[in-house]
CSV table of C-alpha atoms in Angstrom, one decimal:
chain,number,residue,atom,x,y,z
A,361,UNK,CA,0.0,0.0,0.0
A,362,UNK,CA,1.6,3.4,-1.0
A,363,UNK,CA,1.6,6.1,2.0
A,364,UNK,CA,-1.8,8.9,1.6
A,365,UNK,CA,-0.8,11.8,-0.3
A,366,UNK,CA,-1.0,14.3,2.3
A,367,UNK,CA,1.1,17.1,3.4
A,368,UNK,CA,4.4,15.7,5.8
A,369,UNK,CA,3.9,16.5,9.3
A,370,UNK,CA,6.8,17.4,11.4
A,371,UNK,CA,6.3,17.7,15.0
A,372,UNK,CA,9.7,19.9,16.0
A,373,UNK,CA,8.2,22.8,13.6
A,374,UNK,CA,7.8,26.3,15.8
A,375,UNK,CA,4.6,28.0,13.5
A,376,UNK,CA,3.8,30.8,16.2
A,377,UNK,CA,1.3,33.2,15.1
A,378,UNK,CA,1.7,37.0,15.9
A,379,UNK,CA,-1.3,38.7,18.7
A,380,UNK,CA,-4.3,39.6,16.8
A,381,UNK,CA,-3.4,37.4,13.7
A,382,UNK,CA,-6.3,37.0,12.4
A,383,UNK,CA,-5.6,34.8,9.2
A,384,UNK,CA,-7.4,32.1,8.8
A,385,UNK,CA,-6.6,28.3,9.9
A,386,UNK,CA,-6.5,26.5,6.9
A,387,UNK,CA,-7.2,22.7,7.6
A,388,UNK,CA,-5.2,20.0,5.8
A,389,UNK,CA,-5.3,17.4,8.3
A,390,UNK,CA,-1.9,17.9,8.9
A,391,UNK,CA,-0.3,20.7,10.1
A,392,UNK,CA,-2.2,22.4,12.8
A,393,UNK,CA,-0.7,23.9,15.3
A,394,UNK,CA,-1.1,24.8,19.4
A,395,UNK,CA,-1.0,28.6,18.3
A,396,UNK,CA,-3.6,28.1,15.3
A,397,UNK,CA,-5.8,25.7,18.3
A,398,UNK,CA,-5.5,29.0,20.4
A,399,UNK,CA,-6.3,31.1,17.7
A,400,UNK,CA,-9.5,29.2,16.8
A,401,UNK,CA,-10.8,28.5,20.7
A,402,UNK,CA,-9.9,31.6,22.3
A,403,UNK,CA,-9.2,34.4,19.5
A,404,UNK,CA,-12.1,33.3,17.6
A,405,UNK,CA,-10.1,33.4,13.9
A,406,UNK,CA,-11.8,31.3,11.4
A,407,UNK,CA,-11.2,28.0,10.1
A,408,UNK,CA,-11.8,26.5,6.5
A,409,UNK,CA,-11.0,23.3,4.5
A,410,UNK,CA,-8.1,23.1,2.3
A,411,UNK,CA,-8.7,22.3,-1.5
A,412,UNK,CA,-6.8,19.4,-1.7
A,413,UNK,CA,-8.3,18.3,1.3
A,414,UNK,CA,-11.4,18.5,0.0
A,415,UNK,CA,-10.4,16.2,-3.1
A,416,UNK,CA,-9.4,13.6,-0.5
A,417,UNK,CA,-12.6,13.6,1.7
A,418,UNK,CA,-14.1,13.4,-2.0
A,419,UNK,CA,-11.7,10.3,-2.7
A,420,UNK,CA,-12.4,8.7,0.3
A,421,UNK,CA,-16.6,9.3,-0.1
A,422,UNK,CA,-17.0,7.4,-3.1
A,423,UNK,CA,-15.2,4.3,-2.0
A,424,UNK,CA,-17.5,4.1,0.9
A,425,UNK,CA,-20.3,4.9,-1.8
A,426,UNK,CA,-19.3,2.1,-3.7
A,427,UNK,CA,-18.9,-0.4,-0.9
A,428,UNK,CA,-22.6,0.1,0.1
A,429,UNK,CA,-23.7,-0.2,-3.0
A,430,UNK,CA,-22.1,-3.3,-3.8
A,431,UNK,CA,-23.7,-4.7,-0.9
A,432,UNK,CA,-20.4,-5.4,1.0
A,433,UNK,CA,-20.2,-6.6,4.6
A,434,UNK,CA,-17.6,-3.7,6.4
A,435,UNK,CA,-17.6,-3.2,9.6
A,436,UNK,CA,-19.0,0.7,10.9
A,437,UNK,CA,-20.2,1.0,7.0
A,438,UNK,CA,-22.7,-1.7,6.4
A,439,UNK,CA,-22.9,-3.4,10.3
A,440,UNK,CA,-23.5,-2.4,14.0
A,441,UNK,CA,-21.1,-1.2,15.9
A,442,UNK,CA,-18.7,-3.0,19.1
A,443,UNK,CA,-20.2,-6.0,20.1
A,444,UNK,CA,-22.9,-5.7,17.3
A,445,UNK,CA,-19.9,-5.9,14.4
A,446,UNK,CA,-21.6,-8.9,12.5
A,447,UNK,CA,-25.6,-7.0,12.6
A,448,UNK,CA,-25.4,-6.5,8.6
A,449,UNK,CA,-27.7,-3.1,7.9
A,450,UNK,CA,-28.9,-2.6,5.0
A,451,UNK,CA,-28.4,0.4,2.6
A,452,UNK,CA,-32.3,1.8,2.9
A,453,UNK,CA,-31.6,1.7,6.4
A,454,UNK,CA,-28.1,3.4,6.5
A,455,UNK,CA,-29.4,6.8,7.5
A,456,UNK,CA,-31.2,5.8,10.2
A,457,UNK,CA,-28.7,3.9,11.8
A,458,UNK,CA,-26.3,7.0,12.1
A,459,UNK,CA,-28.8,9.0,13.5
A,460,UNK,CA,-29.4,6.2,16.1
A,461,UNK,CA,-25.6,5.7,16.6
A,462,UNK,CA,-25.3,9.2,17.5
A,463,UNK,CA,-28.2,9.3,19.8
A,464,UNK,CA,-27.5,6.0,21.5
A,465,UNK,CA,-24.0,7.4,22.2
A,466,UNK,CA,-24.7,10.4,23.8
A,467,UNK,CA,-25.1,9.3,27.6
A,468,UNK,CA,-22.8,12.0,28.9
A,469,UNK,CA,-23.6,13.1,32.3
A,470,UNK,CA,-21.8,16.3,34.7
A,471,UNK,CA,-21.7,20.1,33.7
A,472,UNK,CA,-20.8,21.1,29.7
A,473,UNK,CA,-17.3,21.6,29.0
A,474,UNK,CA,-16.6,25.6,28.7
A,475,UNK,CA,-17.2,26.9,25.0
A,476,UNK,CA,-12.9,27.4,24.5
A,477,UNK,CA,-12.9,23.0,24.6
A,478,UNK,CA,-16.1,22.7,22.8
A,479,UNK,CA,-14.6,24.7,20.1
A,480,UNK,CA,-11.7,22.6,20.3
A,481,UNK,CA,-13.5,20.0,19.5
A,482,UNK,CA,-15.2,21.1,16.5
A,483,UNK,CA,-11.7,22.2,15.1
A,484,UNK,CA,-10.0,18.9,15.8
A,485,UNK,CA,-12.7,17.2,15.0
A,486,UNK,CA,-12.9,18.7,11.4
A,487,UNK,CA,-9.1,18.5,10.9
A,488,UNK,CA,-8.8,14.6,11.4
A,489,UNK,CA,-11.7,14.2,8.9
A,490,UNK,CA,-10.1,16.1,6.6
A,491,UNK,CA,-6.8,14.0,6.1
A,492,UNK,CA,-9.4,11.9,4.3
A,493,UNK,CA,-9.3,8.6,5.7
A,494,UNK,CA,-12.9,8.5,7.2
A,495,UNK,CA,-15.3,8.3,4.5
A,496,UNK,CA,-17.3,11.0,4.9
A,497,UNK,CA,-18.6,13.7,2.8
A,498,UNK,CA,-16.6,17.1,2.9
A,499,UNK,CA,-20.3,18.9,3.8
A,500,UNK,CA,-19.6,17.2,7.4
A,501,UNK,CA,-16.3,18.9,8.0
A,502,UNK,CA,-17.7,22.4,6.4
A,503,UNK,CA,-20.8,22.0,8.2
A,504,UNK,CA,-19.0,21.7,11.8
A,505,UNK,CA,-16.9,24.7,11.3
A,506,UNK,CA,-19.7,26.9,10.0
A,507,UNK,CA,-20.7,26.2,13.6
A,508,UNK,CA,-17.6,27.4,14.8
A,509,UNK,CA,-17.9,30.5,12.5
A,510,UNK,CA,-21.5,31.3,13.5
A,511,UNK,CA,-21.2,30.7,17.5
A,512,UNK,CA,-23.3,27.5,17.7
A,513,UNK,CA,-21.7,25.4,20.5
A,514,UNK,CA,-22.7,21.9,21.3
A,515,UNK,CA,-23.1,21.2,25.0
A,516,UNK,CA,-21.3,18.3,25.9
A,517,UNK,CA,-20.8,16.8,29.8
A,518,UNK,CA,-17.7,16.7,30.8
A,519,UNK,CA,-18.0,13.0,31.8
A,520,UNK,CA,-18.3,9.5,30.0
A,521,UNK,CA,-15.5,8.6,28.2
A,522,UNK,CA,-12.6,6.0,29.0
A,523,UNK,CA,-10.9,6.7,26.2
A,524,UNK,CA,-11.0,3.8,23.8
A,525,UNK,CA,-12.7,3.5,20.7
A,526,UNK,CA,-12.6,7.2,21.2
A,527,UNK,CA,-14.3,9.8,23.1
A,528,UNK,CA,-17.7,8.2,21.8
A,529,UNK,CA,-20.4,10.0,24.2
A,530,UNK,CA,-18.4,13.6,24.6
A,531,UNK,CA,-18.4,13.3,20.6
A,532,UNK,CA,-22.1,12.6,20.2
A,533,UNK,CA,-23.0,15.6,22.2
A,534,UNK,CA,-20.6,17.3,19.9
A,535,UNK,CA,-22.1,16.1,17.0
A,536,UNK,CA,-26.0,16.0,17.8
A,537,UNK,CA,-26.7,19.1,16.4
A,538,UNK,CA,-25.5,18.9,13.2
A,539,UNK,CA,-28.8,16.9,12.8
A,540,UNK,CA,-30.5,19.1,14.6
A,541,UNK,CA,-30.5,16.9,17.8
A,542,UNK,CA,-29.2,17.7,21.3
A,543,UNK,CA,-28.5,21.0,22.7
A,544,UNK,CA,-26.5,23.7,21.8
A,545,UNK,CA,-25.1,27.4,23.2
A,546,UNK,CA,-25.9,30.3,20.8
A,547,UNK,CA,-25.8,33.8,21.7
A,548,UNK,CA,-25.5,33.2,25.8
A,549,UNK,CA,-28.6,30.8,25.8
A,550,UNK,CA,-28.4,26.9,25.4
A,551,UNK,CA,-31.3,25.8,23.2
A,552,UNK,CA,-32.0,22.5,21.3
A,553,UNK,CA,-30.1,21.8,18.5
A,554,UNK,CA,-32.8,22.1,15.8
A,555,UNK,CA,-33.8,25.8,17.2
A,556,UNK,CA,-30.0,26.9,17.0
A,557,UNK,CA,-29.6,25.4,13.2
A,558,UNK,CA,-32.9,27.8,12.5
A,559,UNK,CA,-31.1,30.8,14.1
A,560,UNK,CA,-28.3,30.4,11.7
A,561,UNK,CA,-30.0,29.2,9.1
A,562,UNK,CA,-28.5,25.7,8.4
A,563,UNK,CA,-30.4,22.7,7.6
A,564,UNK,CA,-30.1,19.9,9.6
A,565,UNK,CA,-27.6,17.3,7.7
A,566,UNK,CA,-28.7,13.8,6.8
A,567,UNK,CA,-26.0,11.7,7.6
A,568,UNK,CA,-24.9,9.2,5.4
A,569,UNK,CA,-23.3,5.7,5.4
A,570,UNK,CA,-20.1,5.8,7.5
A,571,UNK,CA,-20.5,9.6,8.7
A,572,UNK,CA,-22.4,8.7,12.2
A,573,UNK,CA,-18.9,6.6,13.4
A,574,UNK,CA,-16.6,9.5,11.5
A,575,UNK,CA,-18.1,12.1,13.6
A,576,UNK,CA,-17.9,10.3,17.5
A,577,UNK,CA,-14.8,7.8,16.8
A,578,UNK,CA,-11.6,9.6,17.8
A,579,UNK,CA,-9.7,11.0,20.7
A,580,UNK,CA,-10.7,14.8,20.1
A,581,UNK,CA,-12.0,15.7,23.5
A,582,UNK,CA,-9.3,14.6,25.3
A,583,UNK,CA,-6.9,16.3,22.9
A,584,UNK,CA,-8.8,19.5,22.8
A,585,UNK,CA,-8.7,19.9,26.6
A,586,UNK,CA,-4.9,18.9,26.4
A,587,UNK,CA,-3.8,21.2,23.4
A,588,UNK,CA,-5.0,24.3,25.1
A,589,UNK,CA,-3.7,23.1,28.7
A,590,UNK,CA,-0.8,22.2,27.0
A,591,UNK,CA,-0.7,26.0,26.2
A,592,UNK,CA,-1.0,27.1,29.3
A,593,UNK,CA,1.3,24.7,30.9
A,594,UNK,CA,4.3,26.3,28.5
A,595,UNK,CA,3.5,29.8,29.5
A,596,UNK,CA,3.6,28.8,33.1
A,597,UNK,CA,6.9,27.1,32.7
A,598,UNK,CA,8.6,30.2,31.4
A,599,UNK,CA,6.4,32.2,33.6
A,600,UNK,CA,8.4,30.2,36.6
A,601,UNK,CA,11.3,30.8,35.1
A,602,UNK,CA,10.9,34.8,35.6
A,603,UNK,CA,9.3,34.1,39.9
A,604,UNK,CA,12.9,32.3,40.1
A,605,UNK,CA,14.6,34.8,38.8
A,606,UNK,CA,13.2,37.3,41.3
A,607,UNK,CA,13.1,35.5,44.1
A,608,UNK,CA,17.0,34.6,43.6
A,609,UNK,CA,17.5,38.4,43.7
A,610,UNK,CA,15.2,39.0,46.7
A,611,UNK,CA,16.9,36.2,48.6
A,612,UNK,CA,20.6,37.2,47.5
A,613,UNK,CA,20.8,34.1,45.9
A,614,UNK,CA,23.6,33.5,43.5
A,615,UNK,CA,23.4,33.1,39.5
A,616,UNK,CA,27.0,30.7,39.5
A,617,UNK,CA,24.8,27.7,39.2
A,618,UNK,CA,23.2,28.9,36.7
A,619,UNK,CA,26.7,28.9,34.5
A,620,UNK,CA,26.4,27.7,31.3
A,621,UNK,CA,29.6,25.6,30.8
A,622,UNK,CA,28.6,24.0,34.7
A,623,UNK,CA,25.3,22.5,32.5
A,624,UNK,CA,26.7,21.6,29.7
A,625,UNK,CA,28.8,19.0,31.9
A,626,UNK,CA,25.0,17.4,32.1
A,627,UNK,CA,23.1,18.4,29.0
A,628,UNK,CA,19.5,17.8,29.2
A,629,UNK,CA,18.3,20.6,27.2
A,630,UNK,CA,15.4,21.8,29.3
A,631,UNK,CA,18.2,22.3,32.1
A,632,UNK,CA,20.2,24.2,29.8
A,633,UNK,CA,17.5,26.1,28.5
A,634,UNK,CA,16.2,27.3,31.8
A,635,UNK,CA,19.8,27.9,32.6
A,636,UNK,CA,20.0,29.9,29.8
A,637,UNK,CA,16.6,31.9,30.6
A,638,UNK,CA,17.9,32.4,34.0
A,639,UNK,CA,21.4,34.1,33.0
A,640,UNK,CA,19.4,36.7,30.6
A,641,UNK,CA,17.1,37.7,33.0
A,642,UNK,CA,19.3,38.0,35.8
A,643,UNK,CA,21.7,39.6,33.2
A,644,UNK,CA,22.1,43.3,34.7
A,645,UNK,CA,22.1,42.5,38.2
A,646,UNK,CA,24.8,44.4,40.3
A,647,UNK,CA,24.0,41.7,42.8
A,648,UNK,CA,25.4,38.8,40.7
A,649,UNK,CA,28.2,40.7,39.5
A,650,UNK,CA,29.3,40.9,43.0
A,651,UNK,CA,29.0,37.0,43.7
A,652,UNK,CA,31.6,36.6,40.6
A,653,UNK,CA,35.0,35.7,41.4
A,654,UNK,CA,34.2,36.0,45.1
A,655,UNK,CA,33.1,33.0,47.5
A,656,UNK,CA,31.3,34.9,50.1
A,657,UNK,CA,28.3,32.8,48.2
A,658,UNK,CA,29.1,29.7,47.8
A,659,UNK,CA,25.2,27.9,47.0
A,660,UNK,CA,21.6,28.2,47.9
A,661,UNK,CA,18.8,26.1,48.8
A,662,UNK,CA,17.8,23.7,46.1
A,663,UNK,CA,14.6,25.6,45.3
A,664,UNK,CA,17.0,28.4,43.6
A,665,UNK,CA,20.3,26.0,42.9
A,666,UNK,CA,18.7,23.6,41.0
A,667,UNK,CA,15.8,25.9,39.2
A,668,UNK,CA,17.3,24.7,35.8
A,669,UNK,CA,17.4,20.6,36.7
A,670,UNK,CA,14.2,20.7,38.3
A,671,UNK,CA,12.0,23.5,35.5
A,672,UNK,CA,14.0,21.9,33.1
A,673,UNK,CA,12.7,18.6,33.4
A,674,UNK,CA,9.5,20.2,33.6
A,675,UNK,CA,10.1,21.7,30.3
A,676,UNK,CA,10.5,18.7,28.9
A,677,UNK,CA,8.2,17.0,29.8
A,678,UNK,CA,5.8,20.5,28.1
A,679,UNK,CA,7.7,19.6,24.7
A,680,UNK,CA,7.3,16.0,24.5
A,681,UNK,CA,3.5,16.2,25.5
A,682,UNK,CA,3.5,18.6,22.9
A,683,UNK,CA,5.1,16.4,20.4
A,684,UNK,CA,2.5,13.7,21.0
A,685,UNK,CA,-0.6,16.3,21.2
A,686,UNK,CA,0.8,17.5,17.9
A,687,UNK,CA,0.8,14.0,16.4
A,688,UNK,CA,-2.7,13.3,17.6
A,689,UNK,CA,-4.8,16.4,16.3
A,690,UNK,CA,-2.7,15.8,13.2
A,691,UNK,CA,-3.6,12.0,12.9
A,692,UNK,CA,-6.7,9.8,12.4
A,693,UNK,CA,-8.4,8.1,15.4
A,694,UNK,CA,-11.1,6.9,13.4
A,695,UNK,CA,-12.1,3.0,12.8
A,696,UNK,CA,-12.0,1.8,10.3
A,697,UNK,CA,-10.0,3.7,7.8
A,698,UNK,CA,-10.4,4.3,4.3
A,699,UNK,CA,-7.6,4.7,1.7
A,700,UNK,CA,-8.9,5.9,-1.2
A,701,UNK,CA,-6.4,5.4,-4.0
A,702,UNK,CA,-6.8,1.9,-3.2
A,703,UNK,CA,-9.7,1.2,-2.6
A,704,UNK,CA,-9.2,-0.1,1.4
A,705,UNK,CA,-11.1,-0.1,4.4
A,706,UNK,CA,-9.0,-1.0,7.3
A,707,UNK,CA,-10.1,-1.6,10.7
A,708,UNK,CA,-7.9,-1.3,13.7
A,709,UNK,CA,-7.3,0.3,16.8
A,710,UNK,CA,-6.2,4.5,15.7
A,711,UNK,CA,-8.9,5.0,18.6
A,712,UNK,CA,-6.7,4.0,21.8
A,713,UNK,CA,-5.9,6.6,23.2
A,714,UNK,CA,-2.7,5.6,25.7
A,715,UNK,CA,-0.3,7.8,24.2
A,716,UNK,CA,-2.4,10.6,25.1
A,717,UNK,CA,-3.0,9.4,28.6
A,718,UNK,CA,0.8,9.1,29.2
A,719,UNK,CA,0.8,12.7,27.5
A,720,UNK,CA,-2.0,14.0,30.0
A,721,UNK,CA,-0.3,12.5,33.4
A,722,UNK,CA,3.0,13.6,32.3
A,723,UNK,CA,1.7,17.0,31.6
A,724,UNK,CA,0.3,16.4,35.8
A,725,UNK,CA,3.5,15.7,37.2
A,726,UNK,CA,5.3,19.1,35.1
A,727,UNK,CA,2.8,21.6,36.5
A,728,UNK,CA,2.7,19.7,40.3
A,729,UNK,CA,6.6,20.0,40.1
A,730,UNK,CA,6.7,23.6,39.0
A,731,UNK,CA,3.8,24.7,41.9
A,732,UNK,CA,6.1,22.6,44.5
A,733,UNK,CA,9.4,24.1,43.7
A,734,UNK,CA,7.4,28.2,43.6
A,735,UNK,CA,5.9,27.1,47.6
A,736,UNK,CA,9.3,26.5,48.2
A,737,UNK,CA,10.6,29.4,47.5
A,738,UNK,CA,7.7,31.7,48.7
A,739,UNK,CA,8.7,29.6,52.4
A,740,UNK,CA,12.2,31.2,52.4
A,741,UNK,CA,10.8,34.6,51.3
A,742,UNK,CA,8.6,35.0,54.6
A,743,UNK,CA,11.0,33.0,56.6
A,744,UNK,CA,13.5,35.9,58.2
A,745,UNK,CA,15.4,32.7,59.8
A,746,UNK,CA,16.3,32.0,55.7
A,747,UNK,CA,16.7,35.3,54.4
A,748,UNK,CA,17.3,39.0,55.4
A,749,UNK,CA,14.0,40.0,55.0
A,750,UNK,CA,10.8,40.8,57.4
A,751,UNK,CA,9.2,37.8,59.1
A,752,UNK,CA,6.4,37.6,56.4
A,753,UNK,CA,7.4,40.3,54.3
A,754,UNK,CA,5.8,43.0,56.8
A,755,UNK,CA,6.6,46.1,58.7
A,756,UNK,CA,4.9,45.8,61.8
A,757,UNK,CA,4.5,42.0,62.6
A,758,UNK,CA,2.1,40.5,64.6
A,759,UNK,CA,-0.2,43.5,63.8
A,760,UNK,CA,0.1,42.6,60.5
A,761,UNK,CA,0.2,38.6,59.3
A,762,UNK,CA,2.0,39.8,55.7
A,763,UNK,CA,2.0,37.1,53.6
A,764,UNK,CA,1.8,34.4,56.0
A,765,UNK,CA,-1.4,32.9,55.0
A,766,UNK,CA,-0.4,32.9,51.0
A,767,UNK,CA,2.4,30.8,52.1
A,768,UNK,CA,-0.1,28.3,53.9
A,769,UNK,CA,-2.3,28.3,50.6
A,770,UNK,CA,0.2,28.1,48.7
A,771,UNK,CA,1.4,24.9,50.7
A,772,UNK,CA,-2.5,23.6,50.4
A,773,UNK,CA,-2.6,23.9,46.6
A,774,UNK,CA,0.7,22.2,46.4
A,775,UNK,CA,-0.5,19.5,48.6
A,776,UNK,CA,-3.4,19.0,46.2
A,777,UNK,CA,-1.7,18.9,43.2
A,778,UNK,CA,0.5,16.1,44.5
A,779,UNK,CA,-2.8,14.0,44.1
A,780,UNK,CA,-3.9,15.0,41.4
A,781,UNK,CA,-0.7,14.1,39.4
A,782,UNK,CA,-1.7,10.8,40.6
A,783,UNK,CA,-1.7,8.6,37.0
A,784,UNK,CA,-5.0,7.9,35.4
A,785,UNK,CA,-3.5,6.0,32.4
A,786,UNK,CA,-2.3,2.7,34.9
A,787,UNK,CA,-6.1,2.1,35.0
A,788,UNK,CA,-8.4,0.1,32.5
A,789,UNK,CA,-11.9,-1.5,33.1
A,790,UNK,CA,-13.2,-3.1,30.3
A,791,UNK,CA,-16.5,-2.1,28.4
A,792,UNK,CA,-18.5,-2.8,25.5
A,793,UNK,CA,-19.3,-6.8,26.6
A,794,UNK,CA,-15.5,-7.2,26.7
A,795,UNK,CA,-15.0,-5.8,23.0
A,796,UNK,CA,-13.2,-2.9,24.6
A,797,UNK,CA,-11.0,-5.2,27.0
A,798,UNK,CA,-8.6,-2.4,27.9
A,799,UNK,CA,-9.0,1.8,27.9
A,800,UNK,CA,-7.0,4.4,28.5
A,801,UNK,CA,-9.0,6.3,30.8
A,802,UNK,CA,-6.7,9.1,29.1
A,803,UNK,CA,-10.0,11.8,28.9
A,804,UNK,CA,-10.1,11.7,32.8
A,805,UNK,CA,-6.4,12.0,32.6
A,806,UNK,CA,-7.0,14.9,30.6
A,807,UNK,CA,-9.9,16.4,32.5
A,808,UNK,CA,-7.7,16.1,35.9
């Protein structure tokens, strides 16, 4: 089988877009980006199909169209679905059995997701169809990201998936009202599906043979909550780097550690690149000029020393989550597959989602490491016995607390964090009649 002819994705790639860029994200299935994700969920900048795309969905389409016609037996085309894989449907039948996929599937229960994931969603949702190995018509990807375009916003519960076979119910909800089903929020009020179609005046879409599974088969909840956490999580990295930076100045720390020659001799290259963030931003302090050549500093605490070795790990941990939440909203977690040059439907398991549940908890462990190592450092700040400061950062003590009681909730969310970066991915309860014998349980990683 020759490889699809679709653009080459290369995970390393830095595409950063400028504030208030408001060109639109062109979707090839392949090449989307954290910034363009931003861009899309938070900025509110459009998204559209690419051309070539388009010819593939096309591609893709009439081999399914062919199959059913035919009359041939393949599974999520012509059958049930799961444990119902050998329920033959036939073709007058096909449209209704999408619908009822969809509504059977959406058993989702707790609040909605807030509209930045549900727009994530949509977006990553419509860029894995439109690599073209799902089978469905490129109306289905155009139709979700008119939704995106005109504010209509599925409401989907936060809980119900275990993340194999997909985010099935999550993605359900998200699709519902395309056909006019479910609930939706459109300008501040949640109303059924159907009544938000009218506002914008769409037609409800008639899904087709195959479509039903291409829209709730894939890991795109999960994803969408990790991209723009993922986001976050790099800001707050280099963010950290900047509270060290300070707090090595308040405390009279010492930037020798930081020396870049001292970590090369151990070159992870998150150490040296918080190393490196560390000497610019300390770069004009008189302070550190005086600790040069001198030893009446010879080393601080750990929570300054070792800012590079510790936010450095961290750091890399950010960029290999990224590298796999990269890969994912630029890959297919569909089942089966359709390769339309030749003519193949494929089934297999694209849907598991484990490498995103490793991504999620690793993500855990980066932000409850960076939060331990900042209460460290706001302990020696209000602790006079570590520093030359005030007790607690106040004039006046004992009339005043100071910043007492932000250490203490500092030391409580630090505390909590430690449990939450407990794994989700090391569990697995089987579903689906023991057709789904092991999950990833990588949406609650995601959601924790």
């Amino acid at each position: 089988m020759t490889a699809p002819n679709v653009p080459h994705f290369d995970p390393d790639r830095s595409r950063a877009r400028a504030a208030g860029d408001e060109t639109p994200v062109v979707l090839t299935g392949a090449d989307l980006t954290i910034a363009d994700i931003e861009a899309v969920a938070r900025a509110g900048v459009r998204a559209q199909l690419d051309v070539h795309a388009r010819e593939r969905m096309q591609e893709a389409r009439d081999v399914i169209a062919t199959l059913v016609s035919n009359g041939a037996v393949v599974y999520g085309v012509t059958t049930g679905f799961g444990d119902l894989a050998s329920t033959v449907i036939p073709p007058e039948q096909a449209a209704q059995l999408q619908e009822n996929l969809l509504m059977s599937h959406a058993a989702g229960v707790g609040p909605a997701f807030p509209r930045e994931v549900v727009r994530t969603m949509l977006l990553l949702r419509a860029n894995t169809l439109a690599l073209g190995h799902s089978g469905c018509r490129p109306i289905v990807v155009d139709r979700l990201l008119d939704l995106l375009r005109l504010g209509v916003h599925p409401v989907v519960p936060e809980q119900g998936s275990v993340g194999a076979s997909g985010d099935l119910a999550p993605l359900a909800h998200l699709a519902l009202p395309l056909i006019g089903r479910g609930r939706a929020e459109f300008g501040g009020r949640v109303v059924t599906g159907a009544e938000a179609l009218l506002a914008v005046g769409l037609e409800p879409l008639t899904l087709q043979a195959k479509e039903g599974l291409a829209l709730l088969n894939g890991t795109q909840m999960m994803s969408a909550i990790g991209a723009l956490l993922l986001a976050d999580a790099d800001r707050l990295v280099r963010t950290a780097s900047v509270a060290a930076a300070m707090s090595v100045e308040a405390l009279l720390g010492t930037d020798v550690a930081f020396a870049a020659a001292y970590q090369l001799a151990r070159p992870h290259p998150g150490q040296i690149a918080v190393a490196a963030e560390l000497r610019h931003l300390l770069r004009d302090s008189g302070l550190q000029a005086s600790h040069h050549g001198h030893a009446h500093k010879v080393q601080d605490p750990y929570s300054l020393r070792c800012q590079p070795q510790v936010a450095g790990a961290c750091l890399q941990q950010v960029q290999d989550v990224a590298r796999t939440l990269l890969l994912e909203a630029n890959g297919v977690s569909d089942n089966p597959l359709v390769f339309g040059k030749e003519g193949d439907v494929l089934s297999g398991g694209n849907f598991h989602a484990e490498p995103v549940a490793f991504a999620a908890d690793n993500l855990a462990l980066a932000i409850a490491e960076i939060g331990a190592l900042g209460e460290r450092r706001i302990a020696m700040l209000i602790d006079d016995s570590l520093s030359q400061l005030p007790a607690f950062l106040v004039r006046h003590g004992g009339l005043n607390s100071g910043f007492m009681i932000a250490q203490v909730t500092a030391a409580a969310l630090a505390s909590e964090n430690k449990s939450l970066a407990h794994p989700a991915s090391v569990d697995s309860l089987p579903t689906s009649a023991n057709q789904e014998d092991h999950v990833s349980m990588a949406t609650f990683a995601a959601r924790r």
